[in-house]
CSV table of C-alpha atoms and ligand atoms in Angstrom, one decimal:
chain,number,residue,atom,x,y,z
A,1,UNK,CA,3.9,7.0,-17.5
A,2,UNK,CA,6.0,3.7,-17.5
A,3,UNK,CA,7.7,5.0,-14.3
A,4,UNK,CA,4.8,5.6,-12.0
A,5,UNK,CA,4.3,2.8,-9.2
A,6,UNK,CA,1.1,1.6,-9.9
A,7,UNK,CA,0.1,-0.8,-7.1
A,8,UNK,CA,-3.1,-2.1,-5.6
A,9,UNK,CA,-4.9,0.5,-4.4
A,10,UNK,CA,-3.8,3.6,-5.6
A,11,UNK,CA,-0.7,5.4,-8.1
A,12,UNK,CA,2.7,7.0,-7.0
A,13,UNK,CA,5.5,8.8,-8.3
A,14,UNK,CA,7.9,11.9,-7.9
A,15,UNK,CA,6.3,14.6,-8.2
A,16,UNK,CA,9.3,16.1,-10.1
A,17,UNK,CA,9.5,13.3,-12.6
A,18,UNK,CA,6.0,11.4,-13.1
A,19,UNK,CA,3.4,12.2,-11.2
A,20,UNK,CA,2.7,15.3,-12.7
A,21,UNK,CA,-0.4,17.3,-12.7
A,22,UNK,CA,-1.4,15.5,-16.3
A,23,UNK,CA,-0.9,12.5,-14.6
A,24,UNK,CA,-2.9,13.3,-11.8
A,25,UNK,CA,-6.1,14.8,-13.7
A,26,UNK,CA,-5.9,11.4,-16.0
A,27,UNK,CA,-6.3,9.4,-12.8
A,28,UNK,CA,-8.7,11.3,-10.8
A,29,UNK,CA,-11.0,11.4,-14.5
A,30,UNK,CA,-10.8,8.0,-14.9
A,31,UNK,CA,-12.0,7.4,-10.9
A,32,UNK,CA,-15.0,9.7,-11.4
A,33,UNK,CA,-16.2,7.9,-14.4
A,34,UNK,CA,-15.6,4.5,-12.5
A,35,UNK,CA,-18.1,5.9,-9.7
A,36,UNK,CA,-20.3,7.1,-12.1
A,37,UNK,CA,-19.6,11.0,-11.8
A,38,UNK,CA,-20.9,10.6,-8.0
A,39,UNK,CA,-19.6,12.2,-4.8
A,40,UNK,CA,-16.5,12.1,-3.9
A,41,UNK,CA,-14.5,12.5,-1.0
A,42,UNK,CA,-11.1,13.9,-0.8
A,43,UNK,CA,-8.4,14.6,1.8
A,44,UNK,CA,-4.3,15.0,1.8
A,45,UNK,CA,-1.3,15.0,3.9
A,46,UNK,CA,0.7,17.8,4.8
A,47,UNK,CA,3.7,17.4,2.5
A,48,UNK,CA,4.5,20.5,0.3
A,49,UNK,CA,3.6,19.2,-3.2
A,50,UNK,CA,0.0,18.2,-2.1
A,51,UNK,CA,-1.8,21.7,-2.6
A,52,UNK,CA,-1.0,21.2,-6.1
A,53,UNK,CA,-2.0,17.9,-6.8
A,54,UNK,CA,-5.3,18.9,-4.6
A,55,UNK,CA,-6.2,21.5,-7.5
A,56,UNK,CA,-4.9,18.5,-10.5
A,57,UNK,CA,-7.1,16.4,-8.6
A,58,UNK,CA,-10.2,18.6,-8.5
A,59,UNK,CA,-9.7,20.1,-12.1
A,60,UNK,CA,-10.2,16.2,-13.2
A,61,UNK,CA,-13.0,15.2,-10.8
A,62,UNK,CA,-14.7,18.4,-12.1
A,63,UNK,CA,-14.9,17.8,-15.6
A,64,UNK,CA,-16.5,14.5,-15.1
A,65,UNK,CA,-19.2,15.9,-13.1
A,66,UNK,CA,-18.3,14.7,-9.9
A,67,UNK,CA,-19.5,15.9,-6.7
A,68,UNK,CA,-16.4,16.9,-4.7
A,69,UNK,CA,-16.3,17.1,-0.6
A,70,UNK,CA,-13.1,18.3,0.0
A,71,UNK,CA,-11.5,17.6,3.7
A,72,UNK,CA,-8.5,19.4,3.4
A,73,UNK,CA,-5.7,18.2,5.7
A,74,UNK,CA,-6.8,15.3,7.6
A,75,UNK,CA,-5.5,11.3,8.4
A,76,UNK,CA,-5.7,8.6,5.5
A,77,UNK,CA,-8.3,7.0,7.4
A,78,UNK,CA,-10.4,10.3,8.0
A,79,UNK,CA,-11.0,9.8,4.3
A,80,UNK,CA,-12.1,6.2,4.3
A,81,UNK,CA,-14.6,7.1,7.4
A,82,UNK,CA,-16.1,10.0,5.7
A,83,UNK,CA,-16.8,8.1,2.6
A,84,UNK,CA,-19.3,5.9,4.7
A,85,UNK,CA,-20.2,8.7,6.9
A,86,UNK,CA,-21.4,10.8,3.9
A,87,UNK,CA,-22.9,8.1,1.6
A,88,UNK,CA,-20.2,9.1,-1.2
A,89,UNK,CA,-19.4,7.0,-3.9
A,90,UNK,CA,-15.7,7.0,-3.4
A,91,UNK,CA,-12.9,9.0,-2.2
A,92,UNK,CA,-9.4,9.7,-2.7
A,93,UNK,CA,-6.4,10.3,-0.4
A,94,UNK,CA,-3.5,12.6,-1.8
A,95,UNK,CA,-0.6,11.2,0.2
A,96,UNK,CA,2.7,9.1,-0.1
A,97,UNK,CA,2.6,7.9,3.3
A,98,UNK,CA,6.2,7.5,4.7
A,99,UNK,CA,7.8,7.9,1.1
A,100,UNK,CA,10.4,10.6,1.0
A,101,UNK,CA,8.9,14.4,0.7
A,102,UNK,CA,9.6,14.3,-3.4
A,103,UNK,CA,6.9,11.5,-3.7
A,104,UNK,CA,3.0,11.9,-3.7
A,105,UNK,CA,0.2,9.3,-4.6
A,106,UNK,CA,-3.2,9.0,-5.2
A,107,UNK,CA,-4.9,6.2,-3.2
A,108,UNK,CA,-8.5,5.3,-4.2
A,109,UNK,CA,-11.3,4.4,-2.1
A,110,UNK,CA,-14.4,2.5,-2.7
A,111,UNK,CA,-18.1,3.1,-1.8
A,112,UNK,CA,-17.8,0.9,1.0
A,113,UNK,CA,-14.7,3.1,3.2
A,114,UNK,CA,-12.3,0.4,1.7
A,115,UNK,CA,-9.5,0.7,-0.6
A,116,UNK,CA,-10.0,-0.3,-4.3
A,117,UNK,CA,-8.5,-4.1,-4.5
A,118,UNK,CA,-6.6,-5.2,-7.6
A,119,UNK,CA,-9.6,-6.0,-9.8
A,120,UNK,CA,-11.2,-2.7,-9.2
A,121,UNK,CA,-7.6,-0.9,-10.1
A,122,UNK,CA,-7.2,-2.6,-13.4
A,123,UNK,CA,-10.4,-1.6,-14.3
A,124,UNK,CA,-9.1,1.8,-13.1
A,125,UNK,CA,-6.1,1.5,-15.9
A,126,UNK,CA,-7.9,0.6,-18.4
A,127,UNK,CA,-9.8,3.6,-18.0
A,128,UNK,CA,-6.8,5.9,-17.5
A,129,UNK,CA,-5.2,4.6,-20.9
A,130,UNK,CA,-8.7,5.1,-22.6
A,131,UNK,CA,-8.9,8.6,-21.3
A,132,UNK,CA,-5.8,9.8,-23.8
A,133,UNK,CA,-7.6,8.5,-26.6
A,134,UNK,CA,-11.5,9.7,-26.1
A,135,UNK,CA,-10.9,12.3,-24.1
A,136,UNK,CA,-12.3,15.1,-26.6
A,137,UNK,CA,-14.9,13.1,-28.0
A,138,UNK,CA,-16.4,12.7,-24.6
A,139,UNK,CA,-16.9,16.5,-23.8
A,140,UNK,CA,-16.7,18.2,-20.4
A,141,UNK,CA,-18.6,18.4,-17.7
A,142,UNK,CA,-18.7,21.0,-14.2
A,143,UNK,CA,-19.0,19.0,-11.4
A,144,UNK,CA,-18.9,20.8,-7.8
A,145,UNK,CA,-17.0,21.1,-4.7
A,146,UNK,CA,-18.1,21.9,-1.1
A,147,UNK,CA,-15.3,22.1,1.8
A,148,UNK,CA,-16.4,20.1,5.0
A,149,UNK,CA,-14.3,21.1,7.7
A,150,UNK,CA,-16.1,18.5,10.4
A,151,UNK,CA,-14.4,15.4,8.7
A,152,UNK,CA,-11.5,15.4,11.9
A,153,UNK,CA,-14.6,15.9,14.2
A,154,UNK,CA,-16.2,13.0,13.1
A,155,UNK,CA,-13.3,10.7,12.8
A,156,UNK,CA,-12.8,11.7,16.7
A,157,UNK,CA,-16.2,11.3,17.8
A,158,UNK,CA,-16.6,7.8,16.2
A,159,UNK,CA,-13.5,6.7,18.1
A,160,UNK,CA,-14.8,8.3,21.5
A,161,UNK,CA,-18.2,6.9,20.7
A,162,UNK,CA,-17.4,2.3,20.7
A,163,UNK,CA,-18.0,1.0,23.5
A,164,UNK,CA,-14.5,-0.3,24.1
A,165,UNK,CA,-13.1,3.7,25.1
A,166,UNK,CA,-14.6,4.8,28.7
A,167,UNK,CA,-13.8,8.2,27.8
A,168,UNK,CA,-14.5,9.7,31.5
A,169,UNK,CA,-12.2,7.2,33.0
A,170,UNK,CA,-9.6,7.9,30.4
A,171,UNK,CA,-10.0,11.7,31.0
A,172,UNK,CA,-9.8,11.2,34.8
A,173,UNK,CA,-6.3,9.3,34.5
A,174,UNK,CA,-4.8,12.5,32.6
A,175,UNK,CA,-2.1,10.9,30.5
A,176,UNK,CA,0.9,13.0,30.1
A,177,UNK,CA,1.2,11.9,25.9
A,178,UNK,CA,4.6,13.2,24.3
A,179,UNK,CA,3.1,13.1,20.5
A,180,UNK,CA,5.7,13.0,17.7
A,181,UNK,CA,3.6,13.6,14.4
A,182,UNK,CA,6.3,14.1,12.2
A,183,UNK,CA,4.8,17.3,10.7
A,184,UNK,CA,2.2,15.5,9.4
A,185,UNK,CA,-1.7,14.7,8.6
A,186,UNK,CA,-1.8,13.3,12.2
A,187,UNK,CA,-0.8,17.0,13.8
A,188,UNK,CA,-4.4,18.2,12.3
A,189,UNK,CA,-6.6,15.3,14.4
A,190,UNK,CA,-4.4,13.8,16.7
A,191,UNK,CA,-3.7,16.4,19.4
A,192,UNK,CA,-7.6,17.4,19.3
A,193,UNK,CA,-8.6,13.7,20.1
A,194,UNK,CA,-5.9,13.5,23.0
A,195,UNK,CA,-7.4,16.6,24.4
A,196,UNK,CA,-10.9,15.3,24.6
A,197,UNK,CA,-9.7,12.4,26.2
A,198,UNK,CA,-8.0,14.7,29.2
A,199,UNK,CA,-4.5,14.0,28.4
A,200,UNK,CA,-1.8,16.7,28.5
A,201,UNK,CA,-0.4,16.4,25.3
A,202,UNK,CA,3.6,17.6,25.1
A,203,UNK,CA,3.9,18.5,21.0
A,204,UNK,CA,6.9,17.4,19.4
A,205,UNK,CA,6.5,18.0,15.5
A,206,UNK,CA,3.0,18.4,15.0
A,207,UNK,CA,2.6,21.7,12.7
A,208,UNK,CA,1.2,21.3,9.5
A,209,UNK,CA,4.5,22.1,7.5
A,210,UNK,CA,4.9,18.4,5.6
A,211,UNK,CA,8.8,18.9,6.3
A,212,UNK,CA,9.7,15.7,8.0
A,213,UNK,CA,12.1,16.1,10.5
A,214,UNK,CA,13.0,12.8,11.2
A,215,UNK,CA,12.6,9.9,8.9
A,216,UNK,CA,9.2,9.3,8.1
A,217,UNK,CA,8.3,5.7,9.1
A,218,UNK,CA,7.9,5.6,13.4
A,219,UNK,CA,10.4,2.8,13.2
A,220,UNK,CA,12.6,2.6,16.5
A,221,UNK,CA,15.5,4.2,14.8
A,222,UNK,CA,13.7,7.2,13.8
A,223,UNK,CA,12.3,7.7,17.1
A,224,UNK,CA,16.0,9.0,19.2
A,225,UNK,CA,14.3,12.4,19.5
A,226,UNK,CA,11.1,11.5,20.9
A,227,UNK,CA,12.7,8.8,23.4
A,228,UNK,CA,14.7,11.9,24.4
A,229,UNK,CA,11.6,14.1,24.8
A,230,UNK,CA,10.0,11.6,26.8
A,231,UNK,CA,12.3,11.1,29.6
A,232,UNK,CA,13.4,15.1,29.6
A,233,UNK,CA,9.4,15.9,30.2
A,234,UNK,CA,8.3,12.4,32.0
A,235,UNK,CA,5.7,11.4,29.4
A,236,UNK,CA,3.8,8.6,30.5
A,237,UNK,CA,4.2,7.2,27.1
A,238,UNK,CA,5.2,8.6,24.0
A,239,UNK,CA,3.4,7.9,20.2
A,240,UNK,CA,5.0,8.2,16.8
A,241,UNK,CA,3.0,8.5,13.7
A,242,UNK,CA,3.7,8.2,10.0
A,243,UNK,CA,2.7,11.3,7.8
A,244,UNK,CA,-0.6,9.9,7.0
A,245,UNK,CA,-1.5,9.1,10.1
A,246,UNK,CA,-2.3,5.2,9.5
A,247,UNK,CA,0.7,3.9,11.4
A,248,UNK,CA,1.6,4.1,15.2
A,249,UNK,CA,4.3,3.5,17.5
A,250,UNK,CA,5.2,3.5,21.6
A,251,UNK,CA,7.4,4.9,23.5
A,252,UNK,CA,7.8,3.8,27.1
A,253,UNK,CA,7.8,5.9,30.1
A,254,UNK,CA,11.6,5.3,30.3
A,255,UNK,CA,12.2,6.3,26.7
A,256,UNK,CA,12.2,2.7,25.0
A,257,UNK,CA,10.8,2.5,21.5
A,258,UNK,CA,9.0,-0.6,21.6
A,259,UNK,CA,9.2,-1.2,18.2
A,260,UNK,CA,6.4,-0.4,15.3
A,261,UNK,CA,5.4,-4.4,15.8
A,262,UNK,CA,4.0,-3.8,19.6
A,263,UNK,CA,1.4,-1.5,18.7
A,264,UNK,CA,-0.8,-4.6,16.7
A,265,UNK,CA,0.1,-6.8,19.5
A,266,UNK,CA,-1.1,-4.5,22.3
A,267,UNK,CA,-4.3,-3.6,20.1
A,268,UNK,CA,-5.3,-7.3,19.8
A,269,UNK,CA,-4.7,-8.2,23.1
A,270,UNK,CA,-7.0,-5.6,24.6
A,271,UNK,CA,-9.3,-6.3,22.1
A,272,UNK,CA,-9.5,-9.9,22.5
A,273,UNK,CA,-10.0,-9.5,26.1
A,274,UNK,CA,-13.3,-6.9,25.2
A,275,UNK,CA,-14.6,-9.4,22.3
A,276,UNK,CA,-13.4,-12.6,21.7
A,277,UNK,CA,-13.2,-13.6,17.5
A,278,UNK,CA,-10.7,-14.0,14.6
A,279,UNK,CA,-7.6,-11.8,14.0
A,280,UNK,CA,-6.3,-11.4,10.9
A,281,UNK,CA,-2.8,-9.8,9.6
A,282,UNK,CA,-0.1,-10.2,6.7
A,283,UNK,CA,2.2,-13.0,6.9
A,284,UNK,CA,5.1,-10.7,7.8
A,285,UNK,CA,3.5,-9.4,11.2
A,286,UNK,CA,5.3,-10.5,14.6
A,287,UNK,CA,4.6,-14.0,15.8
A,288,UNK,CA,3.2,-11.9,19.0
A,289,UNK,CA,-0.1,-12.1,17.8
A,290,UNK,CA,-0.5,-16.0,17.6
A,291,UNK,CA,0.6,-16.4,21.0
A,292,UNK,CA,-1.7,-13.7,22.1
A,293,UNK,CA,-4.5,-15.0,20.0
A,294,UNK,CA,-3.8,-18.8,21.3
A,295,UNK,CA,-4.4,-17.2,25.0
A,296,UNK,CA,-8.0,-16.1,24.2
A,297,UNK,CA,-8.8,-19.6,22.1
A,298,UNK,CA,-9.4,-17.5,18.4
A,299,UNK,CA,-7.6,-18.0,15.4
A,300,UNK,CA,-5.3,-15.6,13.3
A,301,UNK,CA,-5.7,-15.1,9.6
A,302,UNK,CA,-2.5,-14.7,7.6
A,303,UNK,CA,-2.7,-12.6,4.5
A,304,UNK,CA,-0.6,-11.5,1.5
A,305,UNK,CA,1.0,-7.9,2.4
A,306,UNK,CA,-1.1,-5.0,1.7
A,307,UNK,CA,-3.3,-3.5,3.7
A,308,UNK,CA,-6.6,-4.2,1.5
A,309,UNK,CA,-5.9,-8.2,2.0
A,310,UNK,CA,-6.1,-7.9,5.4
A,311,UNK,CA,-8.9,-5.6,5.7
A,312,UNK,CA,-11.2,-7.7,3.2
A,313,UNK,CA,-10.0,-11.0,5.3
A,314,UNK,CA,-11.3,-9.4,8.5
A,315,UNK,CA,-14.8,-9.0,6.5
A,316,UNK,CA,-15.1,-12.4,5.2
A,317,UNK,CA,-14.3,-14.1,8.7
A,318,UNK,CA,-16.6,-11.4,10.8
A,319,UNK,CA,-12.7,-10.6,12.6
A,320,UNK,CA,-12.6,-8.2,15.6
A,321,UNK,CA,-9.3,-6.9,15.3
A,322,UNK,CA,-6.4,-6.9,13.0
A,323,UNK,CA,-3.6,-4.9,11.2
A,324,UNK,CA,-0.2,-4.9,10.3
A,325,UNK,CA,2.9,-5.3,11.9
A,326,UNK,CA,4.1,-1.7,10.7
A,327,UNK,CA,1.8,-0.1,13.5
A,328,UNK,CA,-1.6,-0.5,11.5
A,329,UNK,CA,-4.3,-1.3,13.7
A,330,UNK,CA,-7.8,-2.3,11.8
A,331,UNK,CA,-10.9,-2.2,14.0
A,332,UNK,CA,-13.7,-3.5,11.8
A,333,UNK,CA,-16.1,-2.2,14.6
A,334,UNK,CA,-15.0,1.3,13.5
A,335,UNK,CA,-13.8,0.7,9.8
A,336,UNK,CA,-11.8,-1.5,7.7
A,337,UNK,CA,-8.8,0.5,7.3
A,338,UNK,CA,-5.3,1.0,9.6
A,339,UNK,CA,-6.1,4.0,11.6
A,340,UNK,CA,-3.6,5.0,13.8
A,341,UNK,CA,-5.6,8.1,16.1
A,342,UNK,CA,-8.1,5.0,17.0
A,343,UNK,CA,-4.9,2.9,18.2
A,344,UNK,CA,-4.0,5.8,20.3
A,345,UNK,CA,-7.3,5.9,21.7
A,346,UNK,CA,-7.1,1.8,21.9
A,347,UNK,CA,-3.8,2.0,23.9
A,348,UNK,CA,-4.9,4.4,26.4
A,349,UNK,CA,-8.2,2.6,27.6
A,350,UNK,CA,-5.7,-0.3,27.8
A,351,UNK,CA,-3.3,1.8,29.9
A,352,UNK,CA,-5.7,2.5,31.9
A,353,UNK,CA,-7.5,-0.5,32.3
A,354,UNK,CA,-3.9,-2.4,33.2
A,355,UNK,CA,-3.1,-0.1,36.2
A,356,UNK,CA,0.6,-0.9,34.8
A,357,UNK,CA,3.0,1.7,33.2
A,358,UNK,CA,3.8,1.1,29.7
A,359,UNK,CA,7.0,-0.7,29.9
A,360,UNK,CA,5.3,-3.3,32.6
A,361,UNK,CA,2.5,-3.9,30.4
A,362,UNK,CA,4.6,-4.8,27.1
A,363,UNK,CA,7.0,-6.7,29.2
A,364,UNK,CA,4.2,-9.1,29.8
A,365,UNK,CA,3.9,-10.1,25.8
A,366,UNK,CA,6.2,-12.6,24.6
A,367,UNK,CA,9.5,-11.2,23.2
A,368,UNK,CA,11.0,-12.3,19.9
A,369,UNK,CA,13.7,-10.4,17.5
A,370,UNK,CA,12.6,-9.6,13.7
A,371,UNK,CA,15.1,-9.2,11.2
A,372,UNK,CA,13.9,-6.9,8.0
A,373,UNK,CA,16.3,-6.7,5.3
A,374,UNK,CA,16.3,-7.6,1.4
A,375,UNK,CA,19.1,-8.5,-1.3
A,376,UNK,CA,20.0,-7.2,-4.5
A,377,UNK,CA,19.7,-9.2,-7.3
A,378,UNK,CA,22.3,-9.5,-10.2
A,379,UNK,CA,21.1,-8.2,-13.7
A,380,UNK,CA,18.7,-11.3,-15.1
A,381,UNK,CA,18.9,-13.0,-11.6
A,382,UNK,CA,16.2,-15.4,-11.1
A,383,UNK,CA,15.7,-16.6,-7.6
A,384,UNK,CA,14.0,-19.7,-7.6
A,385,UNK,CA,11.9,-20.1,-4.3
A,386,UNK,CA,10.6,-23.5,-4.8
A,387,UNK,CA,14.0,-24.9,-4.8
A,388,UNK,CA,14.7,-23.0,-1.5
A,389,UNK,CA,10.9,-24.3,-0.3
A,390,UNK,CA,11.6,-28.3,-1.4
A,391,UNK,CA,15.1,-27.8,0.9
A,392,UNK,CA,12.9,-27.1,3.8
A,393,UNK,CA,10.4,-30.2,4.1
A,394,UNK,CA,9.9,-30.1,7.9
A,395,UNK,CA,8.8,-26.9,7.9
A,396,UNK,CA,5.2,-25.1,7.6
A,397,UNK,CA,4.7,-23.8,4.0
A,398,UNK,CA,2.5,-20.6,3.1
A,399,UNK,CA,2.8,-19.4,-0.6
A,400,UNK,CA,0.2,-17.0,-0.8
A,401,UNK,CA,3.1,-14.0,-1.2
A,402,UNK,CA,6.1,-15.4,-1.8
A,403,UNK,CA,7.5,-18.2,0.4
A,404,UNK,CA,6.9,-18.3,4.0
A,405,UNK,CA,8.5,-20.8,6.1
A,406,UNK,CA,7.4,-21.7,9.6
A,407,UNK,CA,9.0,-23.6,12.5
A,408,UNK,CA,8.2,-23.5,16.2
A,409,UNK,CA,9.1,-20.4,17.3
A,410,UNK,CA,10.4,-18.6,14.4
A,411,UNK,CA,9.9,-18.1,10.5
A,412,UNK,CA,11.4,-16.4,7.1
A,413,UNK,CA,9.3,-14.7,4.9
A,414,UNK,CA,11.1,-14.1,1.2
A,415,UNK,CA,9.0,-12.0,-1.0
A,416,UNK,CA,10.4,-10.3,-4.4
A,417,UNK,CA,9.3,-6.8,-5.0
A,418,UNK,CA,7.3,-6.0,-7.7
A,419,UNK,CA,8.8,-2.9,-8.8
A,420,UNK,CA,12.9,-3.1,-7.9
A,421,UNK,CA,15.4,-5.9,-8.4
A,422,UNK,CA,15.5,-6.8,-5.0
A,423,UNK,CA,14.4,-10.0,-2.6
A,424,UNK,CA,13.1,-8.8,0.6
A,425,UNK,CA,13.8,-11.1,3.7
A,426,UNK,CA,11.7,-10.7,7.1
A,427,UNK,CA,12.4,-13.4,10.1
A,428,UNK,CA,11.3,-13.7,13.2
A,429,UNK,CA,13.4,-15.8,16.1
A,430,UNK,CA,13.4,-15.9,20.0
A,431,UNK,CA,16.8,-14.4,20.2
A,432,UNK,CA,19.2,-11.8,18.3
A,433,UNK,CA,21.8,-14.8,17.6
A,434,UNK,CA,19.1,-16.8,16.2
A,435,UNK,CA,17.6,-14.4,14.2
A,436,UNK,CA,20.7,-13.3,12.9
A,437,UNK,CA,21.7,-16.7,11.8
A,438,UNK,CA,18.5,-17.4,9.9
A,439,UNK,CA,18.6,-14.3,8.2
A,440,UNK,CA,22.1,-14.7,7.1
A,441,UNK,CA,21.4,-18.2,6.1
A,442,UNK,CA,18.6,-17.5,3.9
A,443,UNK,CA,20.7,-14.2,2.6
A,444,UNK,CA,23.4,-16.5,1.3
A,445,UNK,CA,20.8,-19.2,-0.5
A,446,UNK,CA,18.8,-16.0,-2.3
A,447,UNK,CA,22.6,-14.7,-3.3
A,448,UNK,CA,23.8,-18.1,-4.5
A,449,UNK,CA,20.3,-19.1,-6.2
A,450,UNK,CA,19.8,-18.1,-9.9
B,501,MG,MG1,1.1,5.4,6.3
């Protein structure tokens, strides 16, 4: 099992190599035992290996006596929401999110409808290791499976029931929405949600085939086709999701992709206009949200990268909105996870209330340039972040996840990967030239280090 990637909230691997049915069974048995063999909600994205993985997962959960509620194909946030709604002891989403098609993964959800954290995952790993040793002595149980087809509809209703969404007024506006679900799990929910909001849906890649017709991440360079589609069809807005529908990116009415950082910035500005309170986001998220938070006199809490860190911080500080710059919006009032269908509704409501086309609304936000890149390390190269830090005594410093150095209107965040011999560098500055200079400067420092 050495080549599996075991992260904060789950386990992933290539299905043709390490992520085998046997592995899936071991993890699902361990999870089932961790939650005491009680009710567990499962759902999956559309990727072709999903059905095979689902059967292995069910087999594992049943063998430890779980009462499984199977939602079928649905967005990852639907699984998390339904854990709470159905009063389950946990949940598992079968999805490798934006990873290529030959990957799949399990993401584990606790009874509170949030992903497991590091400590709980470690407990699970102990249980996984124990399973191979004591499997025979533990005996076998026979759980049950119920197919539950209402998950997506309940999720839609929960979004429409939010006070900040005025369904009637959005319906009257009759937005024309070009929607690119990358043939992922969003296809099972977002067209329906948009129809309920009175929108005319112009679908692009909204089938449940799981064959991704573009790069799976909703980053600007993968949205060329959607941009063209928006222009050709005269849509008011283009919306693009990742395969498990927890990230949303936008294209304006002129066909310009706004970049995935803009989704959270718009959502934060909209929510703070309704409800003031703390905001949380990871360290790599654009400083647009700091500028917006200052307008409203509220604080931005920064966390290590990883959705669960942001979710837990929002919970701790009583945050009203947060997420990740990659297009992941979290509204604690609904639940503690990134939710693209939720973001779809928030953005449409914001467009409606602003009375502006998206292009003009987005241009009200401060504009920065971000560069995200990486440096591949030489064999046995050690990067000394401490000496890079010491060389920049004038900067603001955050060392909770790698090293982040901050100045007025620019920052750099340097993180070593836990799974590959690479160092990631993310910079943001006021313009392209400054961002490029900052990026190249720190890339040099890392190449020379060690
Ligand atoms: Mg995702």
